[in-house]
mmCIF file of N, CA and C in Angstrom:
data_model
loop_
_atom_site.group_PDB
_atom_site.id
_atom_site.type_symbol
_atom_site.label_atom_id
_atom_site.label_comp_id
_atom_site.label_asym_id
_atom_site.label_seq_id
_atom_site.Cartn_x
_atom_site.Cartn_y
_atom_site.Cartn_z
ATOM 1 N N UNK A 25 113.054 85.071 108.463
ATOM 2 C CA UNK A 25 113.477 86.297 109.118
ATOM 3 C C UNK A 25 112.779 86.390 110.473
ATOM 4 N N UNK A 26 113.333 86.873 111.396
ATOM 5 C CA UNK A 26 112.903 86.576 112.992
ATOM 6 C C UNK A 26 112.623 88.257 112.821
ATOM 7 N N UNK A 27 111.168 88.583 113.852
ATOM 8 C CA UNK A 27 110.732 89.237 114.020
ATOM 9 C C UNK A 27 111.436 90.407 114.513
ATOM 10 N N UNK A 28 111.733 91.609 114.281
ATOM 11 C CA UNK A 28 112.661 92.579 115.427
ATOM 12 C C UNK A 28 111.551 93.495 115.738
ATOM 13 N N UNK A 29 110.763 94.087 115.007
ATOM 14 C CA UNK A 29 109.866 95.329 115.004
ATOM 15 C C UNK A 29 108.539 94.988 115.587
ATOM 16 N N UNK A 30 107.661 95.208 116.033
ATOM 17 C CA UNK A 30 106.100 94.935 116.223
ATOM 18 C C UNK A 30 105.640 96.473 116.171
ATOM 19 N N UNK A 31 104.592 97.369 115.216
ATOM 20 C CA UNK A 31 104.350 98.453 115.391
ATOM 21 C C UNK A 31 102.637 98.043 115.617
ATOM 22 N N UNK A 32 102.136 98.890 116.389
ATOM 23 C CA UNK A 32 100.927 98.978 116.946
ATOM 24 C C UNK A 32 99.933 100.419 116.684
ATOM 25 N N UNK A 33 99.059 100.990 115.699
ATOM 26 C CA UNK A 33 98.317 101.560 115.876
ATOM 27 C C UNK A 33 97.052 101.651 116.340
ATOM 28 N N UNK A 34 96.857 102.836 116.487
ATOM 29 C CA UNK A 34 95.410 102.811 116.847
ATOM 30 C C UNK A 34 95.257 104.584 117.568
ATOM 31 N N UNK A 35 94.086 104.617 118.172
ATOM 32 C CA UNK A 35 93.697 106.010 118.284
ATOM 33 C C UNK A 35 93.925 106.210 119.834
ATOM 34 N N UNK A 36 93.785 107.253 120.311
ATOM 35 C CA UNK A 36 94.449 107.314 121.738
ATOM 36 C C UNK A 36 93.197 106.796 122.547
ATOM 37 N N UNK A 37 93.714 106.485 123.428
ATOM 38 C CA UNK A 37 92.617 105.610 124.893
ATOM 39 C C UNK A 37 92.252 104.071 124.178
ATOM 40 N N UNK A 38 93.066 103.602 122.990
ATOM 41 C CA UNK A 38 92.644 102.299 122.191
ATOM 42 C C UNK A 38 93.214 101.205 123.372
ATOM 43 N N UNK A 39 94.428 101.610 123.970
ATOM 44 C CA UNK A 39 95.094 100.381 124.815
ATOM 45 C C UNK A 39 96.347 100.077 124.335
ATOM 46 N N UNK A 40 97.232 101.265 122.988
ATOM 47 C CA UNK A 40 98.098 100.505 122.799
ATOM 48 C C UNK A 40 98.957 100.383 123.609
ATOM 49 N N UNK A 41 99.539 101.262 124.328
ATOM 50 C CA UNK A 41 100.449 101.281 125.914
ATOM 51 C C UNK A 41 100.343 99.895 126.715
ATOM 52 N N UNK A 42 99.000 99.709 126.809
ATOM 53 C CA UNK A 42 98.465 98.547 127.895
ATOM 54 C C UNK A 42 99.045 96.911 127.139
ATOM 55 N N UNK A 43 98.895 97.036 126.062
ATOM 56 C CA UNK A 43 99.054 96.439 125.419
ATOM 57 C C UNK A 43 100.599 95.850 125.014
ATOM 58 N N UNK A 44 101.061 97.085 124.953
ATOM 59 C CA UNK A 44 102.821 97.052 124.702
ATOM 60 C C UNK A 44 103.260 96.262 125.915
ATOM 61 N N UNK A 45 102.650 96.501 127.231
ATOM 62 C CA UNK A 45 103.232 96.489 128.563
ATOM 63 C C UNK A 45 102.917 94.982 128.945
ATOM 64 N N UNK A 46 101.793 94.763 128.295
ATOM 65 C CA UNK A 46 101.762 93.218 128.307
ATOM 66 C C UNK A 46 102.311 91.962 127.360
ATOM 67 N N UNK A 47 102.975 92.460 125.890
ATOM 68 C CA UNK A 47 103.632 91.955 125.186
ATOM 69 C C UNK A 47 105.434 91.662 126.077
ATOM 70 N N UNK A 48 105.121 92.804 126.450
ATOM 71 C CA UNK A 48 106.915 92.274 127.623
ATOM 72 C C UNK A 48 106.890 91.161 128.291
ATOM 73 N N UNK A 49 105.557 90.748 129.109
ATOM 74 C CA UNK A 49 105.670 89.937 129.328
ATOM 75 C C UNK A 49 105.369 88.817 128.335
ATOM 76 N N UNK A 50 104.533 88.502 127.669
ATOM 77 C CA UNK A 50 104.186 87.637 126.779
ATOM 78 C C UNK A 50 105.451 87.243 125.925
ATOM 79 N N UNK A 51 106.405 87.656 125.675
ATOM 80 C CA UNK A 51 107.491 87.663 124.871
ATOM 81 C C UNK A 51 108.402 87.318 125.282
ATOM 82 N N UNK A 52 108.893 86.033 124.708
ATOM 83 C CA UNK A 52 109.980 85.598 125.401
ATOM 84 C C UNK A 52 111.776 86.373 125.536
ATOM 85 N N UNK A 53 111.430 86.984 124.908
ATOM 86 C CA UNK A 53 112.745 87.836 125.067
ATOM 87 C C UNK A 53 112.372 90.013 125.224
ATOM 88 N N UNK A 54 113.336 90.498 126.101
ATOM 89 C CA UNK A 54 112.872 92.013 126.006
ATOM 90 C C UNK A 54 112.614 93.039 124.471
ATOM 91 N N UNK A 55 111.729 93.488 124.423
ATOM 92 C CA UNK A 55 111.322 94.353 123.968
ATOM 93 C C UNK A 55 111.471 95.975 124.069
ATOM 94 N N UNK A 56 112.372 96.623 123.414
ATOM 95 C CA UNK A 56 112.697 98.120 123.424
ATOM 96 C C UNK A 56 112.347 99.335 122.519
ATOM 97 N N UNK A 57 112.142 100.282 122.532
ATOM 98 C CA UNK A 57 111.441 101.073 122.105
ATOM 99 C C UNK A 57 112.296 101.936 120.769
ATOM 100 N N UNK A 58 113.996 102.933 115.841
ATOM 101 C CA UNK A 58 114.420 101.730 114.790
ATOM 102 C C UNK A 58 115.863 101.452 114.655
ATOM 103 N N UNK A 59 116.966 102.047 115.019
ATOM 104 C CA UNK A 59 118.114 102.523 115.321
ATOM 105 C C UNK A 59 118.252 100.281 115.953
ATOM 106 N N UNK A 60 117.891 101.103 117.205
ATOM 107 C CA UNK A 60 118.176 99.481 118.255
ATOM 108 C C UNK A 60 117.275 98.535 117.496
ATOM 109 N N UNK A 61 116.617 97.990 116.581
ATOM 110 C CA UNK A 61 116.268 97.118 115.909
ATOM 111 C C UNK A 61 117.758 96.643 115.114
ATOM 112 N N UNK A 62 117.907 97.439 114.199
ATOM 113 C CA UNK A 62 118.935 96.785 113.604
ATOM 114 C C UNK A 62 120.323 96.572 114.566
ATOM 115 N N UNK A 63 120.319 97.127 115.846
ATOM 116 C CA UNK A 63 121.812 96.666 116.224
ATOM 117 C C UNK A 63 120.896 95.480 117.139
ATOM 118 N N UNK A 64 119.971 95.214 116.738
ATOM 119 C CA UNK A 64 119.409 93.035 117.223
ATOM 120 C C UNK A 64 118.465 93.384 118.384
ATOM 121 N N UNK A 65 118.194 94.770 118.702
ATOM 122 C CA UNK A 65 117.039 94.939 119.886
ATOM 123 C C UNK A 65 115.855 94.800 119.398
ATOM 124 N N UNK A 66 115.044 94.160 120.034
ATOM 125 C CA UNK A 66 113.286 93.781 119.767
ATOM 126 C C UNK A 66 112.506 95.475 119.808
ATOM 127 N N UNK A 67 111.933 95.558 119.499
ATOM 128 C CA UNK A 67 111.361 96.877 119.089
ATOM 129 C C UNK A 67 109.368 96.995 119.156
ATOM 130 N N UNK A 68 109.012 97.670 120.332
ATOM 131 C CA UNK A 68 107.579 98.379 120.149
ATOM 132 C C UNK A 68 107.514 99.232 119.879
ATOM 133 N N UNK A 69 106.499 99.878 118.658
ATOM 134 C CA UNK A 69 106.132 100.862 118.241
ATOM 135 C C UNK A 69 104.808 100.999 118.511
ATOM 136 N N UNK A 70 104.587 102.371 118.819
ATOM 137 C CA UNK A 70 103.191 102.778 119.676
ATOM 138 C C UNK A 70 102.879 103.831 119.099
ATOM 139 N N UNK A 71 101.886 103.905 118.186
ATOM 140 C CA UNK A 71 101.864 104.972 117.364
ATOM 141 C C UNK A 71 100.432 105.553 116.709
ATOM 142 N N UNK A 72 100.350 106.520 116.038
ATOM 143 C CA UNK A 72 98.933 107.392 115.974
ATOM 144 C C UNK A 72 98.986 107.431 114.059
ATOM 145 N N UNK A 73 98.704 106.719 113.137
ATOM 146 C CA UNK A 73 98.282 107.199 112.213
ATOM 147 C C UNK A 73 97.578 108.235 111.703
ATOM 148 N N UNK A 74 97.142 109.346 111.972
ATOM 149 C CA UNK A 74 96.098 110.228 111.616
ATOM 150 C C UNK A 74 96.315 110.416 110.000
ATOM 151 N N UNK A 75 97.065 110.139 109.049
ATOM 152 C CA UNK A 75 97.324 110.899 108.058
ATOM 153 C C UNK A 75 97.030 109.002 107.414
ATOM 154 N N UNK A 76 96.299 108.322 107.641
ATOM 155 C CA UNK A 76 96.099 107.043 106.959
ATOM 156 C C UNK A 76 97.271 106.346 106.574
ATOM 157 N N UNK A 77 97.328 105.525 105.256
ATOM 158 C CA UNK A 77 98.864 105.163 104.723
ATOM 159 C C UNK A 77 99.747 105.986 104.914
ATOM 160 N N UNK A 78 99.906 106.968 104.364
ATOM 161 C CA UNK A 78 101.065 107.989 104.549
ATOM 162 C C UNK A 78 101.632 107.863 105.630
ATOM 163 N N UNK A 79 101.183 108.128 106.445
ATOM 164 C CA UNK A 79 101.417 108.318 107.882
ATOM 165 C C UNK A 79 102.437 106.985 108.497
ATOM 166 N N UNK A 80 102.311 105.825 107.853
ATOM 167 C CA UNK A 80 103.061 104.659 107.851
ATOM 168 C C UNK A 80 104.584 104.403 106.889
ATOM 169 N N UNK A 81 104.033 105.080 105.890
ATOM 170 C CA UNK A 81 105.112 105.094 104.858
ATOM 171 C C UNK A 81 106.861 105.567 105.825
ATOM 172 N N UNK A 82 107.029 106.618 106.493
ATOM 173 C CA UNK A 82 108.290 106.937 107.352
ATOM 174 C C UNK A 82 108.732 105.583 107.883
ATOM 175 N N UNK A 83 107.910 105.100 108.729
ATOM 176 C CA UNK A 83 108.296 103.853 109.543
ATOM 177 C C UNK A 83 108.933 102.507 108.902
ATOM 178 N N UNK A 84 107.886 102.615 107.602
ATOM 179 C CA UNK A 84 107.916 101.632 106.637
ATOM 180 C C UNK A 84 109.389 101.596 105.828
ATOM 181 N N UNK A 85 109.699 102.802 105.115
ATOM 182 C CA UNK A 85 111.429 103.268 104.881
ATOM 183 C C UNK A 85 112.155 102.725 105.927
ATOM 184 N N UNK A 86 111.920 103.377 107.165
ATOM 185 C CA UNK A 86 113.050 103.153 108.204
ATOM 186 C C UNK A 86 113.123 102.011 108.910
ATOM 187 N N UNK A 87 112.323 101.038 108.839
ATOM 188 C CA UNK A 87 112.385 99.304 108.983
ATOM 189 C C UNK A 87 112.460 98.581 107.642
ATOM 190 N N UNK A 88 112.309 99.012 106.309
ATOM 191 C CA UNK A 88 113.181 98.228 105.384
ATOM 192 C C UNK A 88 114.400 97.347 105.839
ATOM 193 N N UNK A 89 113.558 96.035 105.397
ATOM 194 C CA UNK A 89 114.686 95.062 105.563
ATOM 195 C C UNK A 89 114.641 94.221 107.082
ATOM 196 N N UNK A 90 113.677 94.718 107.842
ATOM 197 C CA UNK A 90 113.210 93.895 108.937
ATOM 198 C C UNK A 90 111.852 93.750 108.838
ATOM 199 N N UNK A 91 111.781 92.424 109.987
ATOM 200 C CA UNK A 91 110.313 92.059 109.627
ATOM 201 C C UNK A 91 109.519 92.873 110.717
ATOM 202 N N UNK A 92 108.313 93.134 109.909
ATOM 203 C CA UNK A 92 107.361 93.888 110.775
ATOM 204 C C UNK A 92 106.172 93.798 110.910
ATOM 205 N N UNK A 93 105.363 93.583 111.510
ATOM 206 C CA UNK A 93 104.180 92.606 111.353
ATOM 207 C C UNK A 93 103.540 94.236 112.208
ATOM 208 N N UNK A 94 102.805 94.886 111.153
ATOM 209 C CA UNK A 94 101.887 95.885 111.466
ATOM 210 C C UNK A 94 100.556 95.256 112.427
ATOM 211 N N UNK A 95 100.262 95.495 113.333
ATOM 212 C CA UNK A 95 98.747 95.542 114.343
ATOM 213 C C UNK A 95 98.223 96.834 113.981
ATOM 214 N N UNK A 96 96.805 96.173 114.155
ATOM 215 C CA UNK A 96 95.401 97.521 114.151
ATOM 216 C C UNK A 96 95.482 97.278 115.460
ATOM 217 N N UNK A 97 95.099 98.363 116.099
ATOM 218 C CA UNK A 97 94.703 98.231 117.600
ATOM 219 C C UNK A 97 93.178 98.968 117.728
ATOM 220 N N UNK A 98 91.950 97.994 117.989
ATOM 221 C CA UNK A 98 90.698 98.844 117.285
ATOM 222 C C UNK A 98 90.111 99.021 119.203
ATOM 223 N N UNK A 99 88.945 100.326 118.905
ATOM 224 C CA UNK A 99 88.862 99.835 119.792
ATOM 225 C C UNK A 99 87.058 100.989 119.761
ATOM 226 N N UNK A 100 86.039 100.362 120.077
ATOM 227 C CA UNK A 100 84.965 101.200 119.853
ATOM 228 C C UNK A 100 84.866 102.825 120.275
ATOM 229 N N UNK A 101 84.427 103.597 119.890
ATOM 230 C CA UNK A 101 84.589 105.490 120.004
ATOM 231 C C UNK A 101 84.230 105.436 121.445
ATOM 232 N N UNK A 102 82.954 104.753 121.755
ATOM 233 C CA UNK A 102 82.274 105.254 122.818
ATOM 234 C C UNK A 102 83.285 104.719 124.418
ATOM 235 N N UNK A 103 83.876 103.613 124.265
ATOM 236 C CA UNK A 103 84.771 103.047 124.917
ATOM 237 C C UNK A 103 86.161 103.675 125.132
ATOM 238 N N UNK A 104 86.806 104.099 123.818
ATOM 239 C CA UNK A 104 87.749 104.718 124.127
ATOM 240 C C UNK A 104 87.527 106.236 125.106
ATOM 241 N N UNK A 105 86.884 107.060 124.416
ATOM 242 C CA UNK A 105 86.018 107.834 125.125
ATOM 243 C C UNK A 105 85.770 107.644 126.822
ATOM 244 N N UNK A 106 85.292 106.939 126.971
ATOM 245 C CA UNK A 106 85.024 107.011 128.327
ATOM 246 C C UNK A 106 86.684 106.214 129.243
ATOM 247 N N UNK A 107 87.697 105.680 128.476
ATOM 248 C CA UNK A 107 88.641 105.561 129.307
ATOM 249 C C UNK A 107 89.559 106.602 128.758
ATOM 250 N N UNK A 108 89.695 107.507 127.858
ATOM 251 C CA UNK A 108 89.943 109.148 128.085
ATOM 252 C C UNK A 108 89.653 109.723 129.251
ATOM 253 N N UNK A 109 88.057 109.522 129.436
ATOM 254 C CA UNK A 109 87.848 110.435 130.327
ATOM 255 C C UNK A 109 88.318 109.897 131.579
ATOM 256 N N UNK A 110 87.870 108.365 132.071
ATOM 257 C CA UNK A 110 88.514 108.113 133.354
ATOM 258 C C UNK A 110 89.988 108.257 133.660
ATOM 259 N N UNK A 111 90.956 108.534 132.706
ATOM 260 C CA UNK A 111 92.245 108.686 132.853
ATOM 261 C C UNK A 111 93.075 110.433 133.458
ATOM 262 N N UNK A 112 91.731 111.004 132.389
ATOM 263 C CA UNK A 112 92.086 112.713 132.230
ATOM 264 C C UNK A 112 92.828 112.852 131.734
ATOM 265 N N UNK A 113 92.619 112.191 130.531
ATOM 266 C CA UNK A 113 92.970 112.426 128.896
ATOM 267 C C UNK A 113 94.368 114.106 128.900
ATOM 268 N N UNK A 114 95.257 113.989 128.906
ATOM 269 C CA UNK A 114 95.902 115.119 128.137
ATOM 270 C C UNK A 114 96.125 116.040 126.751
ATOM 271 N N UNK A 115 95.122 115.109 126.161
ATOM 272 C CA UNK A 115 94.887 115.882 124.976
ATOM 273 C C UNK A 115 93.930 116.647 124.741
ATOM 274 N N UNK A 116 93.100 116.690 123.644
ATOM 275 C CA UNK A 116 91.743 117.791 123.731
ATOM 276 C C UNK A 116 90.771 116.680 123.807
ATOM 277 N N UNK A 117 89.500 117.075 124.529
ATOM 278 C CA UNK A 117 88.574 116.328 124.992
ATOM 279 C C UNK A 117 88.015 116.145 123.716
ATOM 280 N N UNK A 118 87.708 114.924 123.543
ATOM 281 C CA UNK A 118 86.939 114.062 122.542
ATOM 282 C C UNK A 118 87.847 113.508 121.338
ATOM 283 N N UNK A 119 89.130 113.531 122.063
ATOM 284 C CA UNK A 119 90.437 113.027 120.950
ATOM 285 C C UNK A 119 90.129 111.725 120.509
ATOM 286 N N UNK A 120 89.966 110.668 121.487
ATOM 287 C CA UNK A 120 89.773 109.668 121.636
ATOM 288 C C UNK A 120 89.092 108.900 120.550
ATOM 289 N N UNK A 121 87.599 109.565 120.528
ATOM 290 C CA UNK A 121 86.234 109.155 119.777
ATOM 291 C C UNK A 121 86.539 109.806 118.406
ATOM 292 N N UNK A 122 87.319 110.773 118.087
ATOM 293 C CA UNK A 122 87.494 111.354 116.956
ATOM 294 C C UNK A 122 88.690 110.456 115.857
ATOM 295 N N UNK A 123 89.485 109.753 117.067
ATOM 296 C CA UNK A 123 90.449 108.657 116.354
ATOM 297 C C UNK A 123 90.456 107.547 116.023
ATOM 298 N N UNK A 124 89.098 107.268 116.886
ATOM 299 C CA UNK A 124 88.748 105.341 116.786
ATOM 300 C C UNK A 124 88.604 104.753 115.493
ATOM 301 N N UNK A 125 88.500 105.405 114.624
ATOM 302 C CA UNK A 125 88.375 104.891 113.411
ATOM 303 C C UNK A 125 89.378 105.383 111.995
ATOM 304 N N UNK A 126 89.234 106.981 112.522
ATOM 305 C CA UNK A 126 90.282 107.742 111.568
ATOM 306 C C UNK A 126 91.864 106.725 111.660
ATOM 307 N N UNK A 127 92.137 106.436 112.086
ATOM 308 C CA UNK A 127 93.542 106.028 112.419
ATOM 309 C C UNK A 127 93.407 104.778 111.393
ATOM 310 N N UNK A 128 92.489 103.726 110.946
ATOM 311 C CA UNK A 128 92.536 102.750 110.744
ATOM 312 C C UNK A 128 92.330 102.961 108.967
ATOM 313 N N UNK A 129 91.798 104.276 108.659
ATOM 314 C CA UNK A 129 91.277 104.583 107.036
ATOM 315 C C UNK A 129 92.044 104.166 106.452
ATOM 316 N N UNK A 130 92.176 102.987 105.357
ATOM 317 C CA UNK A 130 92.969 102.736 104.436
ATOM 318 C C UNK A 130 94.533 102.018 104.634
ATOM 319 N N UNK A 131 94.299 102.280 106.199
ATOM 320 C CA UNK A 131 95.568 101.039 106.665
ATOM 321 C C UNK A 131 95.389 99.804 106.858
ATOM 322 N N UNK A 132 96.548 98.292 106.074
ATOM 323 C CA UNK A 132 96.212 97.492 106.514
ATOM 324 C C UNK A 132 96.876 96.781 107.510
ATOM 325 N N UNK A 133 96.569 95.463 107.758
ATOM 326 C CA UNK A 133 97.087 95.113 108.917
ATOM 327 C C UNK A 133 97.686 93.391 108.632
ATOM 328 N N UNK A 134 98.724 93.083 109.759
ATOM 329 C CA UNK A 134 98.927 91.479 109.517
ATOM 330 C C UNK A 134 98.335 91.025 110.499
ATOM 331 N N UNK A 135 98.015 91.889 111.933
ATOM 332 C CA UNK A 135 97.192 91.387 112.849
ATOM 333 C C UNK A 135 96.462 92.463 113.060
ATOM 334 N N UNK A 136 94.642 92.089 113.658
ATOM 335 C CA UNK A 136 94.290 93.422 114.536
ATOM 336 C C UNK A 136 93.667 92.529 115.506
ATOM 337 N N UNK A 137 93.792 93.729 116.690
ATOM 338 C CA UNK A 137 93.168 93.382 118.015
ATOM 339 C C UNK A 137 91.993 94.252 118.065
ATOM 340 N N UNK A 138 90.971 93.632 118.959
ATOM 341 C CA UNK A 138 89.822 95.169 119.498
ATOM 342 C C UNK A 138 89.691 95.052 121.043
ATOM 343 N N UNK A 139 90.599 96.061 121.265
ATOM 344 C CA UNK A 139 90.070 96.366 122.991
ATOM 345 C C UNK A 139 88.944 96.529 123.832
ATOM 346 N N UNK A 140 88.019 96.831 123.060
ATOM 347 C CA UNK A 140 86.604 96.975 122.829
ATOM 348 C C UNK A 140 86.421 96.016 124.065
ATOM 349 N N UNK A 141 86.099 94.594 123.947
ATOM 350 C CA UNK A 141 86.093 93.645 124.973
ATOM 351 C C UNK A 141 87.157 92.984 125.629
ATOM 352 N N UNK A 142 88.029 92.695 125.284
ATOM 353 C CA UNK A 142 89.009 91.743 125.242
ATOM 354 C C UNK A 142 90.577 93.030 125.944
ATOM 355 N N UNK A 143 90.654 92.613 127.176
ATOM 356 C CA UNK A 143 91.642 92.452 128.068
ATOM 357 C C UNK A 143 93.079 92.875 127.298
ATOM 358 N N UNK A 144 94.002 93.667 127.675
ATOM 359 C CA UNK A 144 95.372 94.080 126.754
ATOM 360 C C UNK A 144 95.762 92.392 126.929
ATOM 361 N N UNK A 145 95.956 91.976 127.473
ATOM 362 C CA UNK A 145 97.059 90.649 128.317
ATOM 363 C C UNK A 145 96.185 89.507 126.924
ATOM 364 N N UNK A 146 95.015 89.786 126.577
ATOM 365 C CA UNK A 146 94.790 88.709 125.508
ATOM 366 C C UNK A 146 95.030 89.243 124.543
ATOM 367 N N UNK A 147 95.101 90.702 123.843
ATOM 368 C CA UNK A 147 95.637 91.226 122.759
ATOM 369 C C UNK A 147 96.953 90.770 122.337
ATOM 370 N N UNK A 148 97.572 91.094 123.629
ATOM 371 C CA UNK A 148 99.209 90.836 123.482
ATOM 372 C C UNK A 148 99.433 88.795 123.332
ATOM 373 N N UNK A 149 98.612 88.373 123.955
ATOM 374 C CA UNK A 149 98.814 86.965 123.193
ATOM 375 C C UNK A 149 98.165 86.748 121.366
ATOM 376 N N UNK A 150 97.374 87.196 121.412
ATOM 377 C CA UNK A 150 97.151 87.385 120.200
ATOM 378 C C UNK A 150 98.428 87.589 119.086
ATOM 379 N N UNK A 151 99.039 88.934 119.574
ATOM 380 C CA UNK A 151 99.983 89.446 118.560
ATOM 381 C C UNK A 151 101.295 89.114 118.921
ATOM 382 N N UNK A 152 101.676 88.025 119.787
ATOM 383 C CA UNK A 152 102.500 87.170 120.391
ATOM 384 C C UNK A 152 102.509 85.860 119.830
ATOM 385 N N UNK A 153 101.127 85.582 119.669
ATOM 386 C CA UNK A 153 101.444 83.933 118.851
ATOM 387 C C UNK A 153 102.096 84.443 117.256
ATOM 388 N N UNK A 154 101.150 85.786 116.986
ATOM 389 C CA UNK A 154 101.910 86.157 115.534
ATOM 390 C C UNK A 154 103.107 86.054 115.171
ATOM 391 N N UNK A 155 103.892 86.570 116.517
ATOM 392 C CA UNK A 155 105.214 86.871 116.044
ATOM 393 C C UNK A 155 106.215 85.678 116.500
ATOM 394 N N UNK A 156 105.621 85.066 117.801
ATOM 395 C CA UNK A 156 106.916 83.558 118.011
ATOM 396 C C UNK A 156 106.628 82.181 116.925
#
């Protein structure tokens, strides 16, 4: 089964955006944002677990029957945190550091990345060799 879906969690300021934006390129064919999965469009999902498994279970129903190779997108509190703040975060201050980990409770993964050190553009090869 050829890949259609790639979903990406993680907590906000983790990099998944940065990350998505560099899988376009990394990917040999376009990538669009579950509807357009099944009519044969490649599919990123960019998304916030807060509610642990559960919180996956919707997605999980509504890609039945395609392949989906779940990513952790990790990325340390204190790090995310401070690129919250250099951005000017739109959410409530200290969203960031409050998600770095909550997001990941009890979810598993077929790949994870950590933004922590490592560059979106090597994440996205990472979860690029996964999927070609």
């Amino acid at each position: 089964m050829t890949t259609q879906v790639i979903v990406l969690n993680g907590g906000s300021s983790s990099g998944k955006s940065g990350i998505a934006r560099c899988l376009q390129a990394e990917l040999p064919t376009p990538w669009l944002a579950a509807a357009t999965a099944r009519a044969g469009a490649h599919v990123i999902i960019d998304d916030v677990f807060l509610g642990g498994p559960a919180s996956r279970e919707p997605w999980r129903k509504a890609l039945t029957g395609l392949d989906v190779p779940w990513v952790g997108v990790r990325c340390e509190s204190g790090v995310a945190e401070a690129r919250e703040i250099a951005r000017g975060g739109t959410g409530p201050k200290g969203m960031a550091a409050a998600q770095a980990e909550k997001v990941h409770e009890g979810v598993s993964y077929d790949v994870e990345v950590d933004t922590t050190h490592m560059e979106s553009r090597a994440c996205a090869r990472t979860i690029a060799a996964h999927v070609t």
